[in-house]
Short mmCIF file of C-alpha atoms in Angstrom, two decimals:
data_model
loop_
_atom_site.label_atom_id
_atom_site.label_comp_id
_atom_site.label_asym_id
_atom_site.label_seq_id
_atom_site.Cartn_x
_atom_site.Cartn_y
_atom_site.Cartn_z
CA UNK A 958 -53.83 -39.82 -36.22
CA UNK A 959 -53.95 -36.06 -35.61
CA UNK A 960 -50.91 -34.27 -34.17
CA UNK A 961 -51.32 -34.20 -30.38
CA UNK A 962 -53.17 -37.71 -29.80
CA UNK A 963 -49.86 -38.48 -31.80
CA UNK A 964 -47.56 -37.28 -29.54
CA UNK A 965 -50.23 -38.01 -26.20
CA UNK A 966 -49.65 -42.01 -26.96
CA UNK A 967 -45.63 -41.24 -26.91
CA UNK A 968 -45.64 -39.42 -23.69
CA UNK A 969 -44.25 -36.48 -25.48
CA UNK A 970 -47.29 -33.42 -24.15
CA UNK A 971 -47.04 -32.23 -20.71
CA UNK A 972 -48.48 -28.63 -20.78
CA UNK A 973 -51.20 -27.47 -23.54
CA UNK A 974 -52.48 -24.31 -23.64
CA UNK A 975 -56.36 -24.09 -24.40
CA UNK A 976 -57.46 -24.03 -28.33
CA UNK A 977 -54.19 -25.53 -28.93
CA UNK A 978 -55.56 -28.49 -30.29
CA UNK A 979 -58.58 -26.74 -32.22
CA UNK A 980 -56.09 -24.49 -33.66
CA UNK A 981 -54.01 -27.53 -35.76
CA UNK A 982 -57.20 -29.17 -36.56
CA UNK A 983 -58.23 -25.60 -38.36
CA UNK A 984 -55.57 -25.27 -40.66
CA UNK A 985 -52.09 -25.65 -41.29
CA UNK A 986 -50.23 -24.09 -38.39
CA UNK A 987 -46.37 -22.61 -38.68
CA UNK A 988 -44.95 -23.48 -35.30
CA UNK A 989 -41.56 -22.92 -34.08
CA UNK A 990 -38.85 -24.23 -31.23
CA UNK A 991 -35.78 -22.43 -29.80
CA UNK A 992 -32.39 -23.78 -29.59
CA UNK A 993 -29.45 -22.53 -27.41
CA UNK A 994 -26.45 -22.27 -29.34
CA UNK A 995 -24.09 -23.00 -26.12
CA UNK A 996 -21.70 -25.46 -28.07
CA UNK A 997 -21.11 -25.90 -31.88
CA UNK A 998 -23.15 -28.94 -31.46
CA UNK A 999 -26.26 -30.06 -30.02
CA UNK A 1000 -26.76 -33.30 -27.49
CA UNK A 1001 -29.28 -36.13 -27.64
CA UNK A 1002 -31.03 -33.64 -24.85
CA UNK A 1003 -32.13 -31.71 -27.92
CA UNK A 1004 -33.14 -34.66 -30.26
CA UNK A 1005 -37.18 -34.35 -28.20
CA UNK A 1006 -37.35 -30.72 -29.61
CA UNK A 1007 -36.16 -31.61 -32.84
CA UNK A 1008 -38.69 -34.66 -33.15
CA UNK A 1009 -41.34 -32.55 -32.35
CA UNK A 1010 -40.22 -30.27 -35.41
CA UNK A 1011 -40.80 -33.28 -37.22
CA UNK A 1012 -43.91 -35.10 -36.32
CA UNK A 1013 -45.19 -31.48 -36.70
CA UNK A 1014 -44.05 -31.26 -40.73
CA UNK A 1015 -45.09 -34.69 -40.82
CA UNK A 1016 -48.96 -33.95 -39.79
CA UNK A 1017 -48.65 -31.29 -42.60
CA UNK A 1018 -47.88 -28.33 -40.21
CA UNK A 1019 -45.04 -25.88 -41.32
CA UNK A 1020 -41.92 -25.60 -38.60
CA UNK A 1021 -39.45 -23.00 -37.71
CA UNK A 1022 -36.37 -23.78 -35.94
CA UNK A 1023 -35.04 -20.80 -34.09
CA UNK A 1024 -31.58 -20.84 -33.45
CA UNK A 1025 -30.64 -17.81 -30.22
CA UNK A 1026 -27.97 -15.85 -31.72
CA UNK A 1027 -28.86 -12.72 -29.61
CA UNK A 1028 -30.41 -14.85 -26.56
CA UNK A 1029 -27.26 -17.28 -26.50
CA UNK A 1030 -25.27 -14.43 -25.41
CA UNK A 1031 -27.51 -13.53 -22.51
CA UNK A 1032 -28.55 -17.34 -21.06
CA UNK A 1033 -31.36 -18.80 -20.01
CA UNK A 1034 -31.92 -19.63 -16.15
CA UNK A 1035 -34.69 -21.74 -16.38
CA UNK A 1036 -33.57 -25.02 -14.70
CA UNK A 1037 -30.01 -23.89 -13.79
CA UNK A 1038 -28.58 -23.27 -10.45
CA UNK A 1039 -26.17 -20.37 -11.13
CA UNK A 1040 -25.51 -18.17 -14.18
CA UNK A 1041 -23.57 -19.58 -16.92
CA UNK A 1042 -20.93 -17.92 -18.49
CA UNK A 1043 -21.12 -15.57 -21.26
CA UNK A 1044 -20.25 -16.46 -24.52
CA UNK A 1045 -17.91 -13.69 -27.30
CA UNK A 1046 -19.19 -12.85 -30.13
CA UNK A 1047 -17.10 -15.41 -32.53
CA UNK A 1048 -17.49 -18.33 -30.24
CA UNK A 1049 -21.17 -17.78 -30.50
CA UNK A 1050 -21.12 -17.01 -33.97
CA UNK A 1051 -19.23 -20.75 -34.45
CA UNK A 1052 -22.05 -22.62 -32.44
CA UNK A 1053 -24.71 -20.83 -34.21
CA UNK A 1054 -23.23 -22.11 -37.47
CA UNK A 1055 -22.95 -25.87 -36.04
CA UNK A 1056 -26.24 -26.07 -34.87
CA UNK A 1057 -28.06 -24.71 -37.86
CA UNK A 1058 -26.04 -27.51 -40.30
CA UNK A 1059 -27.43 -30.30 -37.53
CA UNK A 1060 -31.10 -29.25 -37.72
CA UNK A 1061 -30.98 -29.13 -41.91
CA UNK A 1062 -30.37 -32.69 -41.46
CA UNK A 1063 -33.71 -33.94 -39.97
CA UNK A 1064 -36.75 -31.12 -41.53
CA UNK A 1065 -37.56 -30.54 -45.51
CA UNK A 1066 -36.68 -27.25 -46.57
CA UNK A 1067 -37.93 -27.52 -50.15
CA UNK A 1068 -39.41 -24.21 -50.83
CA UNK A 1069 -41.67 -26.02 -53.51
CA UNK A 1070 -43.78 -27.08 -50.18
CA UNK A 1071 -46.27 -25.09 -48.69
CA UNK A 1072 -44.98 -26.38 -45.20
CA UNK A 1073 -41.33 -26.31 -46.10
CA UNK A 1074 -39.04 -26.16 -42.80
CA UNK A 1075 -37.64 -22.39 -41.69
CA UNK A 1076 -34.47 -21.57 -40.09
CA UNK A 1077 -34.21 -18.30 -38.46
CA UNK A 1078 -31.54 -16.12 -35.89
CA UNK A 1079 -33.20 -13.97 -33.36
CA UNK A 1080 -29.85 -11.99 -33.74
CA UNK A 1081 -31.34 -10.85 -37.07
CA UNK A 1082 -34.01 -8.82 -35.26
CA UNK A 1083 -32.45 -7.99 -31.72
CA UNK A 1084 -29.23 -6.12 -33.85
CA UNK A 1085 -31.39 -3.71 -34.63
CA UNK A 1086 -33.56 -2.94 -31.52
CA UNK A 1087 -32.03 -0.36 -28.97
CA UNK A 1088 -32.16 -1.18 -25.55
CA UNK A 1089 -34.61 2.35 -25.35
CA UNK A 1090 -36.52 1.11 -27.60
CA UNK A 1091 -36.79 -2.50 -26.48
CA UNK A 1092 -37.79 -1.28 -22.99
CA UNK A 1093 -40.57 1.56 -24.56
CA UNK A 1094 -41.83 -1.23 -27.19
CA UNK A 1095 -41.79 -4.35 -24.87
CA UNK A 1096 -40.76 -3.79 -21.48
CA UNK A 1097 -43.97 -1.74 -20.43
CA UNK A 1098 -46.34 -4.61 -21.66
CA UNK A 1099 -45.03 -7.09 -19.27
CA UNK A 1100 -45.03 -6.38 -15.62
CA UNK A 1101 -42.58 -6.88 -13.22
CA UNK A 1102 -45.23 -8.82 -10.68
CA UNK A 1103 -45.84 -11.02 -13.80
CA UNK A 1104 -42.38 -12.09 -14.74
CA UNK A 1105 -41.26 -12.31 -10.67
CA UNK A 1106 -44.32 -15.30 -10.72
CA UNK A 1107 -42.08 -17.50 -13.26
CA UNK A 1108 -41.00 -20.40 -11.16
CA UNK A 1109 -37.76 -20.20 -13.00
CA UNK A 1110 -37.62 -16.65 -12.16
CA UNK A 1111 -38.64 -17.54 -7.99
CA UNK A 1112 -36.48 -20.51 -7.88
CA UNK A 1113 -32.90 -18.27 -8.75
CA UNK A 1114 -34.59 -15.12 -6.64
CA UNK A 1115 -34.69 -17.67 -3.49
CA UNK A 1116 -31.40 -18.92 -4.26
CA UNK A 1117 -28.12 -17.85 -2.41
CA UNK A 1118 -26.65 -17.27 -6.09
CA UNK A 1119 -29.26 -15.30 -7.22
CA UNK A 1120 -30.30 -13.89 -10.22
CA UNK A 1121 -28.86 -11.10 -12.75
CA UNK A 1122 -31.16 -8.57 -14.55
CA UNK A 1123 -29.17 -9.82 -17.62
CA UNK A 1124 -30.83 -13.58 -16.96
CA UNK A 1125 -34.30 -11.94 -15.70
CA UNK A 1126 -34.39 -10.05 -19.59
CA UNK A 1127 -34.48 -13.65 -20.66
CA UNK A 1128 -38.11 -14.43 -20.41
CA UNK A 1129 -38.79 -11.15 -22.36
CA UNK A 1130 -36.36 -11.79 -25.39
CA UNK A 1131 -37.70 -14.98 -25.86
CA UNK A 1132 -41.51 -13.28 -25.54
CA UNK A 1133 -40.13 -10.89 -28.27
CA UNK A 1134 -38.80 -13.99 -30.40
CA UNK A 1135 -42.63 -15.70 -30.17
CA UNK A 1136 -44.35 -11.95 -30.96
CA UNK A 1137 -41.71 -10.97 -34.03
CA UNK A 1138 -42.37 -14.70 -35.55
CA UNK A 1139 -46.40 -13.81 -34.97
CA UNK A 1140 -45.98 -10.84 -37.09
CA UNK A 1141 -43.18 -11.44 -39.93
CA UNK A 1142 -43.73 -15.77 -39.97
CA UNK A 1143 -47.37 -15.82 -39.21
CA UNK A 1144 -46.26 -18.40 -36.50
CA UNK A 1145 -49.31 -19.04 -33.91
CA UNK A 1146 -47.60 -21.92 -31.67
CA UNK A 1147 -44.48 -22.29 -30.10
CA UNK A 1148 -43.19 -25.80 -28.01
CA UNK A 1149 -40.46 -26.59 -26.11
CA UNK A 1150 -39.31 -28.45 -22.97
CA UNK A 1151 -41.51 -28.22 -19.65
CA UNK A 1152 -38.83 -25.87 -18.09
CA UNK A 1153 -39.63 -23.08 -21.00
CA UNK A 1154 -43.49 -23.23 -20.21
CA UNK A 1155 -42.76 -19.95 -18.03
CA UNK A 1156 -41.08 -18.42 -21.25
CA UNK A 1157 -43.39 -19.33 -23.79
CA UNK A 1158 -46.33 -18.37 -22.05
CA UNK A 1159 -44.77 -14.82 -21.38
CA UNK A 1160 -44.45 -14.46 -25.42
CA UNK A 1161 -48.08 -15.35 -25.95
CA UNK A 1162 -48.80 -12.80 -23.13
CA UNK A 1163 -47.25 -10.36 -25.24
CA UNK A 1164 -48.86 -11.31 -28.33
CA UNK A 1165 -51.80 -10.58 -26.90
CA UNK A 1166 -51.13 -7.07 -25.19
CA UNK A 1167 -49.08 -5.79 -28.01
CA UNK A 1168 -51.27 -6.90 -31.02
CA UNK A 1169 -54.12 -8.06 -29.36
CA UNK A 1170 -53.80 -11.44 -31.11
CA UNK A 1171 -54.02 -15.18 -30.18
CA UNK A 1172 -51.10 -17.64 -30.27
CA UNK A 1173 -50.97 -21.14 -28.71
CA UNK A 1174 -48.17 -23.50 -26.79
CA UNK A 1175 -47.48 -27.04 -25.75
CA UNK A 1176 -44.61 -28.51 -23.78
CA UNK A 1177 -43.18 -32.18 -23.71
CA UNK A 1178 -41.79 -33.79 -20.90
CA UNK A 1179 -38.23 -33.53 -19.48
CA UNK A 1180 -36.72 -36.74 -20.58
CA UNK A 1181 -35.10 -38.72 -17.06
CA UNK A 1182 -33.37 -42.18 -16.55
CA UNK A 1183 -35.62 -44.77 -14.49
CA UNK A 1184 -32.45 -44.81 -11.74
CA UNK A 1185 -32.46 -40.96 -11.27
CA UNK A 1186 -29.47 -40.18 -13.24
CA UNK A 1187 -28.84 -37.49 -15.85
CA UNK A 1188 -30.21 -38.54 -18.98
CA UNK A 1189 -27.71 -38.11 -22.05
CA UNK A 1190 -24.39 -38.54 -19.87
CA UNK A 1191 -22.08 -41.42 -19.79
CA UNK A 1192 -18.83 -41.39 -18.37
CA UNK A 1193 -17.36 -39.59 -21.28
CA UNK A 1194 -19.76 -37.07 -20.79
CA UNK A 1195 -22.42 -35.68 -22.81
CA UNK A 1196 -23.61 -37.65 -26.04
CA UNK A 1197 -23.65 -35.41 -28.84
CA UNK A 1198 -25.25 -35.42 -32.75
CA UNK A 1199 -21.96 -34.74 -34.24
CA UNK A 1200 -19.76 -37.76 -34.79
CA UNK A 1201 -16.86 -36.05 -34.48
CA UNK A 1202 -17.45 -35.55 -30.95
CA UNK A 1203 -19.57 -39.12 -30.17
CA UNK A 1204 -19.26 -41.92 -32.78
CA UNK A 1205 -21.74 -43.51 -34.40
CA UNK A 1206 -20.33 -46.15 -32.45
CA UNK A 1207 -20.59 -44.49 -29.04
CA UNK A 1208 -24.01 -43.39 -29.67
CA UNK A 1209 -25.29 -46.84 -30.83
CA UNK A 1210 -23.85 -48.31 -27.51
CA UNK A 1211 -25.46 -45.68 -25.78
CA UNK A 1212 -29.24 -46.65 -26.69
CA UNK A 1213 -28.27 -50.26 -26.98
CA UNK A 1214 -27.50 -50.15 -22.82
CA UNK A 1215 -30.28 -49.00 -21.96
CA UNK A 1216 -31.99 -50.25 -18.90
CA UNK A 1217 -35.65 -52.09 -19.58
CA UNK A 1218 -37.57 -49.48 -17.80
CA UNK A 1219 -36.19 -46.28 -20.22
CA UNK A 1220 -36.46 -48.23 -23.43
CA UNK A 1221 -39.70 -48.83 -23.11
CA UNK A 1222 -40.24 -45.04 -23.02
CA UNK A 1223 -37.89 -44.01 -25.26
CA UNK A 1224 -38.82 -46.19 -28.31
CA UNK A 1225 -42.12 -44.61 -28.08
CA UNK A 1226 -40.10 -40.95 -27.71
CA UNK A 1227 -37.22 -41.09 -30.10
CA UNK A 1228 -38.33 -43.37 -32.63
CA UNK A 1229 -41.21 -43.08 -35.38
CA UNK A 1230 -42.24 -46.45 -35.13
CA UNK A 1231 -46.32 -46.93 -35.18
CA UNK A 1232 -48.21 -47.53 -32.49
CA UNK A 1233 -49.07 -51.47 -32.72
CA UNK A 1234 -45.45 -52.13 -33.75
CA UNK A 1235 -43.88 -50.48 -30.04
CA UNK A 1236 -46.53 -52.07 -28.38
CA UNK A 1237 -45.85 -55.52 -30.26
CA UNK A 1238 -41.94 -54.62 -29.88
CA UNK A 1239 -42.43 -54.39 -25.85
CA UNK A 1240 -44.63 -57.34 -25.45
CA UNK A 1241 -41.88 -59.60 -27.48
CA UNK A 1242 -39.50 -57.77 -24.81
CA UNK A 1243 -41.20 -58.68 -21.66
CA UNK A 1244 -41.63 -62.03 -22.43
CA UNK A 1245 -38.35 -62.46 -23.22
CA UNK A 1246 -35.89 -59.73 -21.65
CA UNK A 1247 -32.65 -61.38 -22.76
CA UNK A 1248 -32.58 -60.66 -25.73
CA UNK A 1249 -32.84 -56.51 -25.48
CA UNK A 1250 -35.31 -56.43 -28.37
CA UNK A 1251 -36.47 -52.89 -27.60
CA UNK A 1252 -33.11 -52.07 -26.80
CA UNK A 1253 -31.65 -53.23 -30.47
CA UNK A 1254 -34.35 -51.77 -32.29
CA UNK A 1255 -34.03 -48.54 -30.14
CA UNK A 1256 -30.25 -48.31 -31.21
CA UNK A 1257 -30.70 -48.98 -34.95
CA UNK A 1258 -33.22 -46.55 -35.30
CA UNK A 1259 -32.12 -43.48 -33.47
CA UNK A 1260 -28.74 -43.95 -34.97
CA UNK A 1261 -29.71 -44.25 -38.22
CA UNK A 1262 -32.21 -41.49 -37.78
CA UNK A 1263 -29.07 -39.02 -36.78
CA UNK A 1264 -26.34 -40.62 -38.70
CA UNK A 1265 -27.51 -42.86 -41.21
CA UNK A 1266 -28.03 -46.24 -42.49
CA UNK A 1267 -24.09 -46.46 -43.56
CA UNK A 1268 -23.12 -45.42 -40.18
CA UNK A 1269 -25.28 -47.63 -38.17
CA UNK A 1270 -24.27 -50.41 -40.18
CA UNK A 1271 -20.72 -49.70 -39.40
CA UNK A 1272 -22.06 -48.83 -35.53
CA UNK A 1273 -23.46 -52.62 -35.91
CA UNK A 1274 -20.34 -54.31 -37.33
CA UNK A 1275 -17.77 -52.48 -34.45
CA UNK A 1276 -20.40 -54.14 -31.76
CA UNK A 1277 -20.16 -57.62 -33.28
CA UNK A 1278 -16.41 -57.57 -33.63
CA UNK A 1279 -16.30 -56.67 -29.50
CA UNK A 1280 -19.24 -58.14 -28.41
CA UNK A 1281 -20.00 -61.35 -30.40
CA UNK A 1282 -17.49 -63.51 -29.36
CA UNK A 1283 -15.95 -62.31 -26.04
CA UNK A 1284 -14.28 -65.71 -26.08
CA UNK A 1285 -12.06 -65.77 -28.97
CA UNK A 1286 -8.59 -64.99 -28.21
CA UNK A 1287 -7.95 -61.10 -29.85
CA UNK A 1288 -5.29 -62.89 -31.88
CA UNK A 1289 -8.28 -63.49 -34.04
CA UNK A 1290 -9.09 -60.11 -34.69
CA UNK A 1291 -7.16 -59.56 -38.12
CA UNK A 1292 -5.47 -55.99 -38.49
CA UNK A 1293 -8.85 -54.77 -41.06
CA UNK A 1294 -11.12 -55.88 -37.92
CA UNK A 1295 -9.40 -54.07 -35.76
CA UNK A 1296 -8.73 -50.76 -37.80
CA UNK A 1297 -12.29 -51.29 -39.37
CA UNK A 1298 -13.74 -50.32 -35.55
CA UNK A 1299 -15.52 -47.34 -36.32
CA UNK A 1300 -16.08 -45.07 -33.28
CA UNK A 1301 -13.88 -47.07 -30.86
CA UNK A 1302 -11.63 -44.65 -29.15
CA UNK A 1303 -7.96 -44.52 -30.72
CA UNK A 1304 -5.10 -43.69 -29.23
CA UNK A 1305 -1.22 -44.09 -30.61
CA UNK A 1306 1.39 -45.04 -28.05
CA UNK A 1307 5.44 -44.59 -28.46
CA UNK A 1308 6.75 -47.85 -30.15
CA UNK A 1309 9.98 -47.45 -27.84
CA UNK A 1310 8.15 -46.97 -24.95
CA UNK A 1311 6.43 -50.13 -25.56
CA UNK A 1312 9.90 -51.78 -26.74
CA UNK A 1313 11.34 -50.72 -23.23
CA UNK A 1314 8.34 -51.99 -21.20
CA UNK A 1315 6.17 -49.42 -19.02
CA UNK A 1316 3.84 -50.31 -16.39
CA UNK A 1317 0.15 -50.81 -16.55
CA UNK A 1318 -0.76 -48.19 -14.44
CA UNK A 1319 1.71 -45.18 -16.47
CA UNK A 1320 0.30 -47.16 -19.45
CA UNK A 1321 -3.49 -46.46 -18.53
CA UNK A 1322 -2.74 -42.99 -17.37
CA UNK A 1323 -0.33 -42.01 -20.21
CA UNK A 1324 -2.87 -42.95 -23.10
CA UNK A 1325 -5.65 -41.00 -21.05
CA UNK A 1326 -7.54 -43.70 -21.02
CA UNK A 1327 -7.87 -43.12 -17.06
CA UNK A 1328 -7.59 -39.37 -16.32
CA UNK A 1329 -5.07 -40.12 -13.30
CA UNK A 1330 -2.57 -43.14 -12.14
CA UNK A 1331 -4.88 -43.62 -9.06
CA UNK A 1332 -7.97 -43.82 -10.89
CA UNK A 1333 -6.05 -46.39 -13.10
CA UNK A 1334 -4.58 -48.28 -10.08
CA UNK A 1335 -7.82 -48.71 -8.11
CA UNK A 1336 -10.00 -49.73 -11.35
CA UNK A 1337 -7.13 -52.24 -12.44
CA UNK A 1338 -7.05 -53.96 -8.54
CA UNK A 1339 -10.53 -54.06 -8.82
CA UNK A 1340 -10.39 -56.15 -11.77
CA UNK A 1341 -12.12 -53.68 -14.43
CA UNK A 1342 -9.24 -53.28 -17.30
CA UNK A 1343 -8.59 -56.27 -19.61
CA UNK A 1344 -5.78 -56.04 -22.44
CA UNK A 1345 -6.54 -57.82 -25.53
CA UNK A 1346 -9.74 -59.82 -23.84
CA UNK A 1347 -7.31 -60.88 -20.93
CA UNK A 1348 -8.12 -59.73 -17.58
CA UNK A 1349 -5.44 -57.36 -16.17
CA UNK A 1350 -4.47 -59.32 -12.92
CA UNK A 1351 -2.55 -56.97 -10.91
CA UNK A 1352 -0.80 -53.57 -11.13
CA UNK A 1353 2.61 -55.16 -11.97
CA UNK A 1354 1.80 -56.63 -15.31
CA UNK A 1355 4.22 -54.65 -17.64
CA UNK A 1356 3.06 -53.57 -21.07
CA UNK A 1357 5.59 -54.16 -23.73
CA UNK A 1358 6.15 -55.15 -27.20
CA UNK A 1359 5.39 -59.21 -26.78
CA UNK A 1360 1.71 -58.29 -26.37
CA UNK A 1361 1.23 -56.13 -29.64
CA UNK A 1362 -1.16 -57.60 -31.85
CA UNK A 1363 -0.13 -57.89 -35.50
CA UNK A 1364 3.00 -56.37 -33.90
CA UNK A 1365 1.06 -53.14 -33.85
CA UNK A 1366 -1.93 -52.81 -31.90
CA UNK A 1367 -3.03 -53.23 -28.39
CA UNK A 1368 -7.41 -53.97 -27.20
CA UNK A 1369 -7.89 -52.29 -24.16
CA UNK A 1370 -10.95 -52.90 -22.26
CA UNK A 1371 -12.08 -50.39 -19.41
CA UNK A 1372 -15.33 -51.89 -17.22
CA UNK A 1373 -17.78 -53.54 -19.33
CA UNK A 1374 -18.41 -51.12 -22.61
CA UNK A 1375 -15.96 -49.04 -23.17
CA UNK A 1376 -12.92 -50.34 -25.53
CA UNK A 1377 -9.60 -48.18 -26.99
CA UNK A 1378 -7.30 -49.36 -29.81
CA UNK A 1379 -3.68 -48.62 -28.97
CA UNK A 1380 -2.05 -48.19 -32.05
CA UNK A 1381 2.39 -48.07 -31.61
CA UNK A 1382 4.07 -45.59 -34.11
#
């Protein structure tokens, strides 16, 4: 199947400029997507982008992934409200670093292959450009009428925070990325998210009126939950690739609770599996929705995809120690069960504390597995905490040494999901 019917059946194409298509039937095409380096790691947000990286190697096209050293410390407002804050220079240099190791991961670089992956900086060319000659070289062949039509650009302008001329720039850097690639990389196409269309049309704008050549873009959708809310969030916060910041474990449960509406998007999205098997995966699922096929098979293969098939296994084996058998007493977790739960949330807890006794609600709040006594209190009167699979009754249950397990260890339970292992040193 060629390249964009591909990606058309997964939902994944929402702008395409004209000849784009004709242009990766011709030959093989070096293509390239931008990625902000505003924390050392990137979030399942950025996991689209990087699978179109890869379904474009796979079709036998060559990719480039651009990490913004220079445009990172500037900010993009398309899609944001306000400005964000700037980034210094080591900080920056830090994420850069993070996010480059994360995106050697998923693309072949083998140089013996004519479409062998790329990465490249923008700071490597923007070091060297004055701000003279950036505004003499680029400036003049974009107008001001033309960037002011940007809906990212109008949205900010009409704003009560409006916008800086550090964040209008933007558009015009990244242009300058998509012509400086043209030239050294011989790279015709650039994609991205819908909110970058604005962006990446201004650098093929410039292609043209600087060089007088052709390039070509696409967009894929903006990836949203069926009930509205922000997709990649949970109450922890954002779900990132590195494990050190989201377990295999965490990220597993993530896809695994997903409601029946988004995983029968997302397997098409986030997963390579072929056509007939999603469609044969979501007819098995409607038929019977008990059983979460698509969200099971969603799980196993994102997470192995990002973290391997060691780490889902693990992922797998933490979920059947919690989940399987809700009603075995915890007693019957032995101590390698419960420090074998990779990716549950660990905490370790004063052994005198515990000897003298300390209430549930200091206990909740002390561990920080509540951010605040009252958030504790209300969640525990409403019945949402259990301790060692035993429903926390009322806030003057007192946690102390009697309800260790293996004399050690205590299961706490917050809501449905989320689990902690109390460990008393």
């Amino acid at each position: 199947m060629h390249l964009i019917d591909e990606l058309r059946w997964r939902g994944m194409i929402q702008d395409i400029m004209p000849g784009t298509e004709d242009q990766l039937k011709k030959e093989m095409t070096t293509a390239y997507i931008g990625f902000d380096p505003t924390a050392d790691s990137l979030h399942i947000g950025s996991l689209v982008p990087i699978l179109l990286l890869v379904h474009l190697q796979k079709a036998g096209h060559k990719p480039i992934a651009l990490v913004g050293g220079a445009t990172g410390m500037i900010g993009d407002p398309s899609g944001k409200s306000q400005e964000r804050n700037l980034l210094d220079e080591e900080t920056l240099n830090k994420n850069v670093a993070g996010v480059k190791a994360q995106l050697e991961k998923f693309l072949d670089f083998d140089p013996s292959k004519p479409n062998a992956a790329e990465m490249a900086n923008n700071y490597d060319w923007f070091k060297t450009i004055s701000f003279i000659d950036f505004l003499r070289d680029t400036g003049k062949h974009i107008t001001i009428n033309y960037m002011m039509a940007k809906d990212s650009v109008k949205k900010r302008i009409e704003s009560e925070v409006g916008l800086s001329y550090t964040e209008f720039a933007y558009q015009l850097m990244q242009g300058y990325d998509f012509y400086w690639l043209y030239e050294h990389k011989s790279c015709k196409l650039q994609m991205g998210g819908s909110d970058q269309w604005g962006n990446i049309t201004t650098g093929t704008e410039l292609i043209r009126r600087k060089v007088g050549g052709e390039a070509f873009a696409f967009t894929c959708p903006l990836i949203k939950k069926a009930d509205g809310t922000k997709f990649g969030k949970t109450e922890q916060g954002n779900v990132w690739l590195d494990a050190s910041k989201t377990t295999p474990y965490q990220f597993y449960q993530f896809w695994l609770n997903a409601s029946d509406a988004d995983a029968q998007g997302w397997i098409k999205i986030f997963t390579f599996l072929a056509k007939e098997e999603v469609y044969g995966l979501i007819a098995a699922h409607t038929a019977d929705p008990s059983k979460r096929i698509l969200q099971k098979r969603l799980a196993e293969e994102v997470t192995k995809f990002v973290h391997g098939a060691d780490a889902l296994a693990e992922a797998i084996a933490t979920t059947e120690k919690l989940f399987a058998n809700q009603t075995a007493p915890a007693e019957s977790l032995s101590i390698e069960d419960l420090e074998g739960m990779d990716g549950v949330i660990k905490f370790d807890f004063a052994a005198d504390k515990l000897a003298e006794g300390i209430d549930i609600v200091s206990f909740l709040a002390e561990t920080t597995i509540f951010p605040s006594k009252g958030e504790a209190r209300k969640t525990v009167q409403g019945g949402g905490v259990s301790i060692n699979r035993k429903k926390v009754e009322g806030i003057d249950l007192k946690i102390d040494s009697s309800l260790l397990l293996h004399n050690t260890y205590l299961l706490v339970q917050k809501g449905k999901k989320n689990y902690y292992l109390v460990k008393a040193v």
